[in-house]
Coordinates of C-alpha atoms and ligand atoms in Angstrom, one line a residue:
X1 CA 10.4 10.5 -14.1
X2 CA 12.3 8.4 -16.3
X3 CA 14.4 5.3 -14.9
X4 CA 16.9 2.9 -16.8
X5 CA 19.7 1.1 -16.1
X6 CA 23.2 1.0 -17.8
X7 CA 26.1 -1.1 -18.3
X8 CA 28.2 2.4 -19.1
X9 CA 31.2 2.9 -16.5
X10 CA 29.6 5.8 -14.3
X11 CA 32.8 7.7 -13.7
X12 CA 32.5 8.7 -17.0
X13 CA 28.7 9.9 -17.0
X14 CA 27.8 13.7 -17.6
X15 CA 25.1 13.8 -15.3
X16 CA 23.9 16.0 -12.3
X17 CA 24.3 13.4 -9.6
X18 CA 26.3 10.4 -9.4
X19 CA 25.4 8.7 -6.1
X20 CA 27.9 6.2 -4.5
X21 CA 27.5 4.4 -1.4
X22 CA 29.4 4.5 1.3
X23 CA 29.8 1.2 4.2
X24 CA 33.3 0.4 5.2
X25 CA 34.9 4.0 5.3
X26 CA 38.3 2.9 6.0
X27 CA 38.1 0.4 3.2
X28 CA 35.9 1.7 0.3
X29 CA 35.0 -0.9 -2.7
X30 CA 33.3 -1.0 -6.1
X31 CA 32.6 2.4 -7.5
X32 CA 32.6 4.0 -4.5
X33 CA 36.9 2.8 -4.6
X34 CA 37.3 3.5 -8.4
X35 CA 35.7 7.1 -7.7
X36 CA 38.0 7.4 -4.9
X37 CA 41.5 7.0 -6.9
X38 CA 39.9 8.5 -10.0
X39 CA 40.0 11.6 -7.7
X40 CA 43.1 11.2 -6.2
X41 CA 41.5 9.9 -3.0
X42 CA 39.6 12.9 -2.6
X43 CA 36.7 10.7 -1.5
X44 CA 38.5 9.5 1.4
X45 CA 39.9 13.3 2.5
X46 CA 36.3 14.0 2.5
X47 CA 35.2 10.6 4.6
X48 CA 38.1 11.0 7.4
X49 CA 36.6 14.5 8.0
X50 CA 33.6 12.9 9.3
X51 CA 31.4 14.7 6.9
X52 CA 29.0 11.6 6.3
X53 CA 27.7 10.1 9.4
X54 CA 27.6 6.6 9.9
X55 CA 24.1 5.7 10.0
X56 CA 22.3 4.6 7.4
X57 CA 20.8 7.3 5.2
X58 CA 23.1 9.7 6.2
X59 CA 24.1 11.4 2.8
X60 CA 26.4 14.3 2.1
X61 CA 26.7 16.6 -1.5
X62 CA 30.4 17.2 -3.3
X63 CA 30.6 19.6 -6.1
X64 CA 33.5 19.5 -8.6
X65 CA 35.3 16.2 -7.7
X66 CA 38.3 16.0 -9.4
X67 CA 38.4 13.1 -12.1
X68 CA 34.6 12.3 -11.8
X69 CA 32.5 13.4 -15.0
X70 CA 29.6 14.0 -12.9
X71 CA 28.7 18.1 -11.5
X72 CA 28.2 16.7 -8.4
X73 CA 28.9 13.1 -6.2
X74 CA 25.8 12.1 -3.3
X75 CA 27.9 9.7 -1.0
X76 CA 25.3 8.0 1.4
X77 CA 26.0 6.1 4.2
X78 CA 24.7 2.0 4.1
X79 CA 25.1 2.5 7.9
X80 CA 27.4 -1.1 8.2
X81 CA 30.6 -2.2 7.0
X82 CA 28.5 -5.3 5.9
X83 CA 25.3 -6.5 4.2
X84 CA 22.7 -4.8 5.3
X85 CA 19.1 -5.1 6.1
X86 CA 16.2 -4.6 3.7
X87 CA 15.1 -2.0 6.4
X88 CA 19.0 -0.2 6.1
X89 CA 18.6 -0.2 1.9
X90 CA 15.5 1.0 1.8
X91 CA 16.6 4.1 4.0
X92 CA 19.2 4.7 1.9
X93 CA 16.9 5.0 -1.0
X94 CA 14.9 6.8 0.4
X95 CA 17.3 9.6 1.8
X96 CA 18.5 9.2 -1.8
X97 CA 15.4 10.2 -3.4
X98 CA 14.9 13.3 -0.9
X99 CA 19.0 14.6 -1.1
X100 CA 18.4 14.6 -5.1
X101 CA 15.4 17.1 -4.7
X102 CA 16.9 20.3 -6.0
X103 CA 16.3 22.0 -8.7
X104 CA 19.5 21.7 -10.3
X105 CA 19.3 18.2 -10.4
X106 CA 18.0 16.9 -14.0
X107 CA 19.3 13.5 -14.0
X108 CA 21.4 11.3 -12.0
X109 CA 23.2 8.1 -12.3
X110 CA 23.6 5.7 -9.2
X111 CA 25.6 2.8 -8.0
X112 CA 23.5 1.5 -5.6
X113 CA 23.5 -1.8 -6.9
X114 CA 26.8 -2.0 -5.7
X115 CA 25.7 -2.3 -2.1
X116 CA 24.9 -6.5 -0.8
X117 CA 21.7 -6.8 1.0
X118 CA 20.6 -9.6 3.1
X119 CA 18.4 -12.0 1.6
X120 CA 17.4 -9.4 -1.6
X121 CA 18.6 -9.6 -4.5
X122 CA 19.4 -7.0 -7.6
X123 CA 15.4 -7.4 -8.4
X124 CA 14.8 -6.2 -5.3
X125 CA 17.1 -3.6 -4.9
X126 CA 16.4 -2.2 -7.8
X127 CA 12.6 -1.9 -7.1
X128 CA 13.3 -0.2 -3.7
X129 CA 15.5 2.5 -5.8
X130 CA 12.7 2.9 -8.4
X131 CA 9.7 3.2 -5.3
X132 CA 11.5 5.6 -3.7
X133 CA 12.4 8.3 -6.2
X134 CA 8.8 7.6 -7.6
X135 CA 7.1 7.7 -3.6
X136 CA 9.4 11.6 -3.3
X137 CA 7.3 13.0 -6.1
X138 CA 4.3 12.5 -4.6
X139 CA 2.3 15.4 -3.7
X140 CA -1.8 16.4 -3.1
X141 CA -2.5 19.8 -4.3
X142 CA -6.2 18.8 -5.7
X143 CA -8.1 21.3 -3.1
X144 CA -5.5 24.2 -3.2
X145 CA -6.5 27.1 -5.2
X146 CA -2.6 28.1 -5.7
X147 CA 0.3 25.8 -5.8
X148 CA 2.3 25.5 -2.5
X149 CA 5.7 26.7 -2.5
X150 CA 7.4 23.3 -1.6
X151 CA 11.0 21.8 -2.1
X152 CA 10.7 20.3 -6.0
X153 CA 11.4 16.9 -5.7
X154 CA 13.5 14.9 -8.4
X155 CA 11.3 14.2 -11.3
X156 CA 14.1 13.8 -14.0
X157 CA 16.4 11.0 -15.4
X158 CA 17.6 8.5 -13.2
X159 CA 20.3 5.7 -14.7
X160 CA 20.9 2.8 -12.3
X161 CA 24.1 1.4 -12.9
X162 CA 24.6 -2.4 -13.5
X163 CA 28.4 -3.8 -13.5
X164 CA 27.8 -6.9 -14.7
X165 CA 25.8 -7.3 -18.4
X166 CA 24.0 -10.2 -17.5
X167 CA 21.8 -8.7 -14.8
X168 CA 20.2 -6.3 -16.6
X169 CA 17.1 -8.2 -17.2
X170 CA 16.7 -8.5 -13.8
X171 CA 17.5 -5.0 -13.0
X172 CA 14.4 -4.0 -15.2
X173 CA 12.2 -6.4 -13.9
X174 CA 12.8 -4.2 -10.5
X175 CA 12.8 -0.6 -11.9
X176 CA 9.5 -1.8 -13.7
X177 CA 7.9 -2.9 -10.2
X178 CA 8.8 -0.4 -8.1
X179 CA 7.7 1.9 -10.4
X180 CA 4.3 0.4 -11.0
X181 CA 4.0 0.4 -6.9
X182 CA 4.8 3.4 -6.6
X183 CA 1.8 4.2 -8.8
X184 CA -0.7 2.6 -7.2
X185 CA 0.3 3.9 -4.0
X186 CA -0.3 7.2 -5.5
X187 CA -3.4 6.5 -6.6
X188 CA -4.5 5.1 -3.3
X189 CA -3.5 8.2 -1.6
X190 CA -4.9 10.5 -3.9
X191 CA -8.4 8.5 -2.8
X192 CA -8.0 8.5 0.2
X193 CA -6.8 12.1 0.8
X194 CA -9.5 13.8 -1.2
X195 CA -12.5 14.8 0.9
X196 CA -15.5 13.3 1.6
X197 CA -17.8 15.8 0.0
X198 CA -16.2 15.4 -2.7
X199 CA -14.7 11.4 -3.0
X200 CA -18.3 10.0 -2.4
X201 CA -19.7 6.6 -3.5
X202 CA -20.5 7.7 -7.0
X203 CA -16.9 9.2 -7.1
X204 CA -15.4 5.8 -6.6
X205 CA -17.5 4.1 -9.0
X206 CA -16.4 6.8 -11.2
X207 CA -12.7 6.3 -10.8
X208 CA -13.4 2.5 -11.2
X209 CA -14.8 3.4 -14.8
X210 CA -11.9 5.3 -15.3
X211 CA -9.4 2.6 -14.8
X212 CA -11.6 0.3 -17.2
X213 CA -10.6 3.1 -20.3
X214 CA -6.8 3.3 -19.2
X215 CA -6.4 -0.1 -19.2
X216 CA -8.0 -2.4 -21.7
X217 CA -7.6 -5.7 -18.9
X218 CA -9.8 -4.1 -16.5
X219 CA -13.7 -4.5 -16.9
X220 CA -15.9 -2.6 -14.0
X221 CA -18.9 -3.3 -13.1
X222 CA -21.1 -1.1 -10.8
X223 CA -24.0 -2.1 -8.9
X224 CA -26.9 0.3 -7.9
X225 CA -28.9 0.3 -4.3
X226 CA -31.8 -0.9 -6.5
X227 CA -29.3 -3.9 -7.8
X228 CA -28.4 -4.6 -4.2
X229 CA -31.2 -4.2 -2.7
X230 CA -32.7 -6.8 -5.1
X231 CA -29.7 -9.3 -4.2
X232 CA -30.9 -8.4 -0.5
X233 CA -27.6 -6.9 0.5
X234 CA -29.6 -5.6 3.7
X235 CA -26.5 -5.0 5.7
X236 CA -24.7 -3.2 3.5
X237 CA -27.2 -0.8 2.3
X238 CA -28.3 -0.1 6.1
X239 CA -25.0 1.6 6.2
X240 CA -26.4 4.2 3.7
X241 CA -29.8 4.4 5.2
X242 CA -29.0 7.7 6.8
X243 CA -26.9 9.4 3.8
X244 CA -28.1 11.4 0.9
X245 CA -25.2 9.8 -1.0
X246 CA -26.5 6.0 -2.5
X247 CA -24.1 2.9 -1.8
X248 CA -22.0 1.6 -4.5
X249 CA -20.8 -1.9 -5.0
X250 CA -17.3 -1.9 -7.6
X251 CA -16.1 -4.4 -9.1
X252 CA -13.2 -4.3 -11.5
X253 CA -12.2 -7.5 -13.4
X254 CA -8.7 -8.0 -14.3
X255 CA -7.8 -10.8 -16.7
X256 CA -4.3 -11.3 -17.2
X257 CA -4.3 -15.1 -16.9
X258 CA -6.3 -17.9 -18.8
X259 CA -10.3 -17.9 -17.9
X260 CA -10.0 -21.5 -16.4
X261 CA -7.2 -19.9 -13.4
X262 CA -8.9 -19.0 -10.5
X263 CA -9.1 -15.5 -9.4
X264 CA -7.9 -13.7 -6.3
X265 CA -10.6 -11.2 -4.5
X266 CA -9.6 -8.1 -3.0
X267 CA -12.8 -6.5 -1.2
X268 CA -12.3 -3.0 0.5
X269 CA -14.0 -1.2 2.8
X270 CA -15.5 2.0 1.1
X271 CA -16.5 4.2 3.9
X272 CA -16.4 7.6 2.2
X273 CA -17.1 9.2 6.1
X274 CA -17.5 7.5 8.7
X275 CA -19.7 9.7 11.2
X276 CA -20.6 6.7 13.2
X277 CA -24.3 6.9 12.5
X278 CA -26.8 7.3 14.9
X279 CA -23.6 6.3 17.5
X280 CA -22.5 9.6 16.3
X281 CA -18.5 9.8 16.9
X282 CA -17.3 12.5 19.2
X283 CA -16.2 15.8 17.1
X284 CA -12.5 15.6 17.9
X285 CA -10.3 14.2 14.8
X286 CA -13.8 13.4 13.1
X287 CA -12.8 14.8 9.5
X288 CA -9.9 11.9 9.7
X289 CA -12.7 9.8 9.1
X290 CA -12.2 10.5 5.4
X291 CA -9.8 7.8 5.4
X292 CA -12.3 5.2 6.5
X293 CA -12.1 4.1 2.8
X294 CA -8.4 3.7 2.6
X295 CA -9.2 0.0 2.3
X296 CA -10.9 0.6 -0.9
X297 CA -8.0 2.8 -2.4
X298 CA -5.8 -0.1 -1.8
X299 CA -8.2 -2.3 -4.0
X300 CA -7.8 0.5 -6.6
X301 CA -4.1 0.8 -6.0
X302 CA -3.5 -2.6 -6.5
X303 CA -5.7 -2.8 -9.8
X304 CA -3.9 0.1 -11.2
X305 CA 0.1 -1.9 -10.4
X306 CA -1.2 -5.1 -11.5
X307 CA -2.9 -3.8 -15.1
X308 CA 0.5 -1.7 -15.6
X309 CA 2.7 -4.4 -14.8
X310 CA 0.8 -7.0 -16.6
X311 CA 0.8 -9.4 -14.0
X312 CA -0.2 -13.0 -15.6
X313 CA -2.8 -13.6 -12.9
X314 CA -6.7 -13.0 -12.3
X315 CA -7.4 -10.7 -10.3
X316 CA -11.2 -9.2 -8.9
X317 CA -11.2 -6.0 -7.0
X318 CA -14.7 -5.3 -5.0
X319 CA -14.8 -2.4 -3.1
X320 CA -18.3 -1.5 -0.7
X321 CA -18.7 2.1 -1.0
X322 CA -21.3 3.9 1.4
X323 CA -21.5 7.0 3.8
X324 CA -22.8 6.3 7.3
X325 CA -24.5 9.2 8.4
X326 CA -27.1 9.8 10.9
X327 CA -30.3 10.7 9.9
X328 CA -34.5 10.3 10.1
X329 CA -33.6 7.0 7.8
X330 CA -30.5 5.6 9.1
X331 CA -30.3 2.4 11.1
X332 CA -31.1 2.6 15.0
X333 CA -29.2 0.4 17.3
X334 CA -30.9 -2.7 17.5
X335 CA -32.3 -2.9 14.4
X336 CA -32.8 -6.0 13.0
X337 CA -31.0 -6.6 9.5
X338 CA -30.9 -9.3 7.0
X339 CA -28.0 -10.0 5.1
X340 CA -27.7 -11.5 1.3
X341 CA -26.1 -14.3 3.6
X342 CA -29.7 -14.6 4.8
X343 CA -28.0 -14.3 8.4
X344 CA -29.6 -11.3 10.7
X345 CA -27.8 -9.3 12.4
X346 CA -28.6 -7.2 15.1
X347 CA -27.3 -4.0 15.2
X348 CA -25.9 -3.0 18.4
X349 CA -23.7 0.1 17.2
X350 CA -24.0 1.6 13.8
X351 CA -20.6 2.6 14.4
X352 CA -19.4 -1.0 13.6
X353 CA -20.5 -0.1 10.0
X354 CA -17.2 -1.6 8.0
X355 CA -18.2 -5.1 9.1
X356 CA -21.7 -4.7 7.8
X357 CA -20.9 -3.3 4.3
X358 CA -17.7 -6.6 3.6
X359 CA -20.4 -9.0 4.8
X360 CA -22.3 -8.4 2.0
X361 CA -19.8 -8.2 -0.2
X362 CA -18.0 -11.3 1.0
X363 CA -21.2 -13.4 0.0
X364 CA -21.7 -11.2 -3.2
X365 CA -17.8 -12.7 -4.7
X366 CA -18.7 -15.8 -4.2
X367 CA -20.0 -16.2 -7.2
X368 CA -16.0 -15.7 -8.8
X369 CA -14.7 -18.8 -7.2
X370 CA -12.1 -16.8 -5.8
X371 CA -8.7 -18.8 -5.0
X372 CA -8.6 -16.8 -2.0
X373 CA -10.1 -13.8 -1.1
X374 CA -8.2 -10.8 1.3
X375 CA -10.3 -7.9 2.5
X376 CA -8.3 -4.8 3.6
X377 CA -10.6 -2.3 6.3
X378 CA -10.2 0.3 8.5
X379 CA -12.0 -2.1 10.5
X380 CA -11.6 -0.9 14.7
X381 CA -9.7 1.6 16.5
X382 CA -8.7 -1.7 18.8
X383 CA -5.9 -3.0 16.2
X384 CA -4.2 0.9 16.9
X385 CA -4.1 -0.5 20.7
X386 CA -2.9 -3.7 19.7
X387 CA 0.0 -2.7 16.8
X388 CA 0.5 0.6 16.9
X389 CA 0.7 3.0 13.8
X390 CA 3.6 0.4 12.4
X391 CA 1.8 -2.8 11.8
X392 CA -1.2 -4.3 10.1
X393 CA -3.6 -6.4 11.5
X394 CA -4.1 -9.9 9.7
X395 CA -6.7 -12.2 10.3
X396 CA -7.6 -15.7 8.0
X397 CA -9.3 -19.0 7.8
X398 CA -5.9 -20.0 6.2
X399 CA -2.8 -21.2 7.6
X400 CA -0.7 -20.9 4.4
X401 CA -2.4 -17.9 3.2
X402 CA -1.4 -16.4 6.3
X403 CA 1.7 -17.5 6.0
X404 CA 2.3 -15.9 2.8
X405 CA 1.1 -12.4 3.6
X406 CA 3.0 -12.5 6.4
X407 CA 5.9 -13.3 4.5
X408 CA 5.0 -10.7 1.6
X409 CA 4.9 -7.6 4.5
X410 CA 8.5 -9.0 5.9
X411 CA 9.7 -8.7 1.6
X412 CA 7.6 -5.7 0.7
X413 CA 9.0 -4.2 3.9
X414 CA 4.8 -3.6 4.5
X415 CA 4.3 -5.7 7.7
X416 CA 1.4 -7.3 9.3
X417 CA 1.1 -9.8 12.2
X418 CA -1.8 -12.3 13.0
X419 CA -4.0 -12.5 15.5
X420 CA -6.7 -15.4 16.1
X421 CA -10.1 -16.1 15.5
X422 CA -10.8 -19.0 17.9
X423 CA -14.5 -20.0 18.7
X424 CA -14.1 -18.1 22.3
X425 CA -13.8 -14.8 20.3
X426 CA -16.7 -15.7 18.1
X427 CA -18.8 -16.3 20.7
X428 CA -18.9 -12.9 21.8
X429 CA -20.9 -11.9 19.2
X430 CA -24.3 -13.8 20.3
X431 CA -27.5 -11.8 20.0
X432 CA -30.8 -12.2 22.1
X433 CA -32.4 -11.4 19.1
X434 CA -31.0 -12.1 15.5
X435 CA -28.0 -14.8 14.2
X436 CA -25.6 -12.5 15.4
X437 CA -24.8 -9.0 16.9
X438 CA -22.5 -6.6 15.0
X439 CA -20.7 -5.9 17.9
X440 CA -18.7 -8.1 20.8
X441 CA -18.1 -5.8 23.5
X442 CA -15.2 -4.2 24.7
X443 CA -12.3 -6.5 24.7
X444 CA -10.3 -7.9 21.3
X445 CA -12.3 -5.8 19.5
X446 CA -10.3 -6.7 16.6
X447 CA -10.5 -10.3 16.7
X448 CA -14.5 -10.1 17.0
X449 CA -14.9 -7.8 13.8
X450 CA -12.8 -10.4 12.5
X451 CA -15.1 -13.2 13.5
X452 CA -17.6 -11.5 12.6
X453 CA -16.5 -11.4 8.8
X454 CA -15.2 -14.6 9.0
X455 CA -18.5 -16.0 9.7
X456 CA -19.5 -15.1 6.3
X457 CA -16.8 -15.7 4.4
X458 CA -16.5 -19.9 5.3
X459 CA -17.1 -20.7 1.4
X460 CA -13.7 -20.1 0.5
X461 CA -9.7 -19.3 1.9
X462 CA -9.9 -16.1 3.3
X463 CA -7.6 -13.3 4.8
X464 CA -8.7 -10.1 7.0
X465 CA -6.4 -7.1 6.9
X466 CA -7.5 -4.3 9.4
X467 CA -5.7 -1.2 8.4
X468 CA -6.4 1.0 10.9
X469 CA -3.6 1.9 12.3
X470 CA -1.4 2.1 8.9
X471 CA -3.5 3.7 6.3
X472 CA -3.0 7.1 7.3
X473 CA -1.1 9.7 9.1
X474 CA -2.3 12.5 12.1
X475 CA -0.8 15.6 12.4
X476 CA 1.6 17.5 10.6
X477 CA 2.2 14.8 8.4
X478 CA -1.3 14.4 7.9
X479 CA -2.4 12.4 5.3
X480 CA -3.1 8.7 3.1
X481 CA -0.1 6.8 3.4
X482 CA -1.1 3.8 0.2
X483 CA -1.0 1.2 2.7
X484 CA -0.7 -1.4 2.0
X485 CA -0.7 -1.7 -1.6
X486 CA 3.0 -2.8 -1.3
X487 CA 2.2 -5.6 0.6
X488 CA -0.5 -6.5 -1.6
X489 CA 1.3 -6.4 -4.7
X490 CA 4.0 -8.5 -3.0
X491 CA 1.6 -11.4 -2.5
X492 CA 0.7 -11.0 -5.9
X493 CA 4.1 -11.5 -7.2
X494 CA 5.1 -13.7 -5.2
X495 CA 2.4 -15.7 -5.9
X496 CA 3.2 -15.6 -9.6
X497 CA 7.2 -16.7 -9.0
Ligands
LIG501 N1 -13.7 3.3 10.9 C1 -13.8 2.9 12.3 C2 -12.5 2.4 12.8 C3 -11.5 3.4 13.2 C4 -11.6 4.1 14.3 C5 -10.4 3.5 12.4 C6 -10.6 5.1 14.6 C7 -9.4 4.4 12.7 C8 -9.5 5.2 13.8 C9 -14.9 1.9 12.5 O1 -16.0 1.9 11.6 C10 -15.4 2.0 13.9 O2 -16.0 3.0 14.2 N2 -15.1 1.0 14.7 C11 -15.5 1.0 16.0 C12 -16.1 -0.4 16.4 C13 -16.8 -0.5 17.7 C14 -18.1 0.4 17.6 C15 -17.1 -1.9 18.0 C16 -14.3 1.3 16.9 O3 -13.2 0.8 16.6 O4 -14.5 2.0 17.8
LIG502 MN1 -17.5 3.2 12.4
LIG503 ZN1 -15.7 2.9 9.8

């Protein structure tokens, strides 16, 4: 793929696709209206037919219009004779992206721009063009042994059309985001869609090392059981008890500000399987717990956007990679385990693994002098009961950093919504026996893995992202969806505006 934008009038392009919107159908404007009387109003023949319907996304293909350069014209619908939402535009990118996926199509040139959105601007816009046509071409075909016969996606030349000279900084500023998102939400799902026997601890220390030689900004470190165990991560490495496959801690180091600005920490959960340990899982939907490092692949996705867009921040990524399997040495419910914290914890399920391999970690990156610090899990199947598949679970020590991820999911279109972690929550988590107990019983499951975590993470501002419910789709669909690595990278910039 190859995107750029251009000042050149579009009704002259020779292209494959010239793509026009379409709002107010009785009243067409910018190129959409110059397209319209080039062709003698063809255009509107074709719109009082009631070939395009009305709803945002809706798109229909002309071949040979009369006065238009271009082999062919995609009108699609903005679904309002308005400004529309975020939501509307970014439908209408992405039905964009999907209508342009035939063969035929080399190169395309789109006036997209034209449309006004509410509270975006051509930055914006432009990004959500870019992430779409980059999000079509995504595909997993790393475990087939012959390539599926699938609709080809566009993959060629796209040219964004910009009217007015003056914006076309701005218009690359977007194309070069979008494009870098779209990236790292590849890379993310790539992780998180490969399977477990094969995307193991070592792999994801691995793919760390890898990012370290394609960008010279990152620097990984990785961190053995013997190195943890010497730090006396005894929580995290009680997740691995049971598995063949040693625990990894990653961390990748990326410098794109002056030493003396503090960093941000990203910590994932790296649950290459998640059997449930000793409180083995039932067998139903079991291999979906392949995903239970999705948290991790964000961490990666995020490095990857961040090194490629040479973001002018610092920024850590930690990721706590383990299997929890059962097994003559895994942890027994009610063991007794000491954290690097020094805080014990009792553990009540071994099933309630995630919260034992961030609490090490969160008291590991302390030693940064993080900023803040956001951890992103596939923490409980409670925040699914809470949100649904559509929304993330945030939790934080932080009014305003709250605030601002909140805001970054409403921009990034990525959304999350809070939930609190007041003491009567906490207290849930008391143990006869040790500091705490990993588990809080049955109800707001959430909010007590979330107290839980936040227990250890008082040093510093601190966010919670449970991505249970977002990270991946079931059933025919089924697969790593690179949440939320928009959102993510959204904070990011919007912290550096
Ligand atoms: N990885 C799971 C959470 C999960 C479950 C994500 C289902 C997506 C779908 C996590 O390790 C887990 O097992 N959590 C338990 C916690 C419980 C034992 C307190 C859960 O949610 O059931
Ligand atoms: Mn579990
Ligand atoms: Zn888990």
């Amino acid at each position: 793929m190859e995107i750029k934008h251009s000042n050149a009038n579009p009704l002259n392009a020779k292209t494959g696709c010239l793509i026009l919107p379409v709002g107010n159908r009785k009243k067409l404007n910018g190129t959409t209206a110059e397209a319209d009387d080039a062709s003698d109003k063809y255009l509107s023949h074709i719109l009082k037919q009631n070939d395009l319907a009305a709803c945002a996304g809706a798109t229909v293909m002309l071949h040979n219009v009369p006065g238009i350069s271009a082999n062919r014209v995609l009108l699609v619908s903005t679904g309002s004779d308005k400004q529309i939402t975020a939501q509307q535009f970014n439908r209408v990118t992405q039905s964009t992206a999907t209508a342009l996926s035939t063969p035929g199509i080399k190169d395309c040139v789109s006036c997209l721009n034209d449309v006004e959105v509410d509270e975006k601007d051509l930055t914006w816009q432009a990004g959500s063009f870019a992430q779409a046509l980059e999000n079509n071409t995504y595909h997993f075909d790393l475990h087939k042994s012959t390539k599926p016969d699938r609709v080809s996606a566009f993959d060629g030349k796209a040219t964004l059309f910009v009217s007015d000279k003056k914006h076309n900084k701005v218009v690359e500023t977007g194309i070069t985001r979008g494009t870098a998102i779209a990236h790292g939400m590849s890379f993310a799902r790539d992780l998180g869609n490969t399977a477990a026997n094969v995307c193991t601890p070592t792999y994801l220390g691995k793919e760390a090392k890898k990012l370290e030689k394609t960008f010279a900004s990152i620097k990984t470190k990785l961190l053995s059981e013997a190195q943890m165990q010497k730090l006396g991560m005894g929580a995290l490495l009680s997740v691995s008890a049971g598995s063949a496959e040693p625990a990894q801690l990653i961390c990748m180091e990326y410098k794109g500000a002056a030493a003396s600005k503090k960093p941000v920490v990203l910590v994932g959960k790296g649950v290459t399987f998640d059997t449930g340990g000793i409180s083995i899982k039932p067998s139903a939907g079991m291999d979906e717990m392949k995903f239970d490092m999705c948290g991790a692949a964000s961490v990666f996705g995020v490095m990857q956007s961040v090194a490629e867009m040479e973001l002018n921040i610092n920024l850590i990524g930690v990721v706590a990679a383990a299997e929890n399997m059962p097994g003559s040495k895994a942890t027994k419910p009610g063991d007794i385990v000491t954290s690097m914290s020094g805080k014990t914890i009792e553990v009540l399920n071994t099933d309630a693994e995630g919260r034992l391999v961030l609490c090490d970690a969160l008291t590991y990156i302390s030693k940064y002098k993080p900023d803040v610090v956001i951890d992103i899990a596939t923490l409980t199947g409670a925040v699914i009961v809470a949100l649904g598949n559509h929304t993330t679970g945030l939790m934080s020590n932080d009014d305003n950093l709250a605030d601002d991820l909140y805001k970054a999911g409403i921009d990034s279109q990525d959304k999350c919504w809070r939930l609190p972690l007041w003491d009567e929550y906490e207290k849930q988590l008391a143990s006869n026996f040790a500091d705490l107990a990993n588990i809080g019983g049955r109800s707001a499951g959430t909010i007590t893995a979330g107290c839980f975590l936040q227990s250890f993470a008082r040093a510093y501002k601190w966010a919670h992202l449970d991505i249970a419910g977002v990270a991946w789709k079931q059933g025919a669909a089924k697969g790593s969806t690179g949440r939320p690595v928009p959102l993510l990278v959204q904070y990011l910039l919007n912290r550096c505006q």
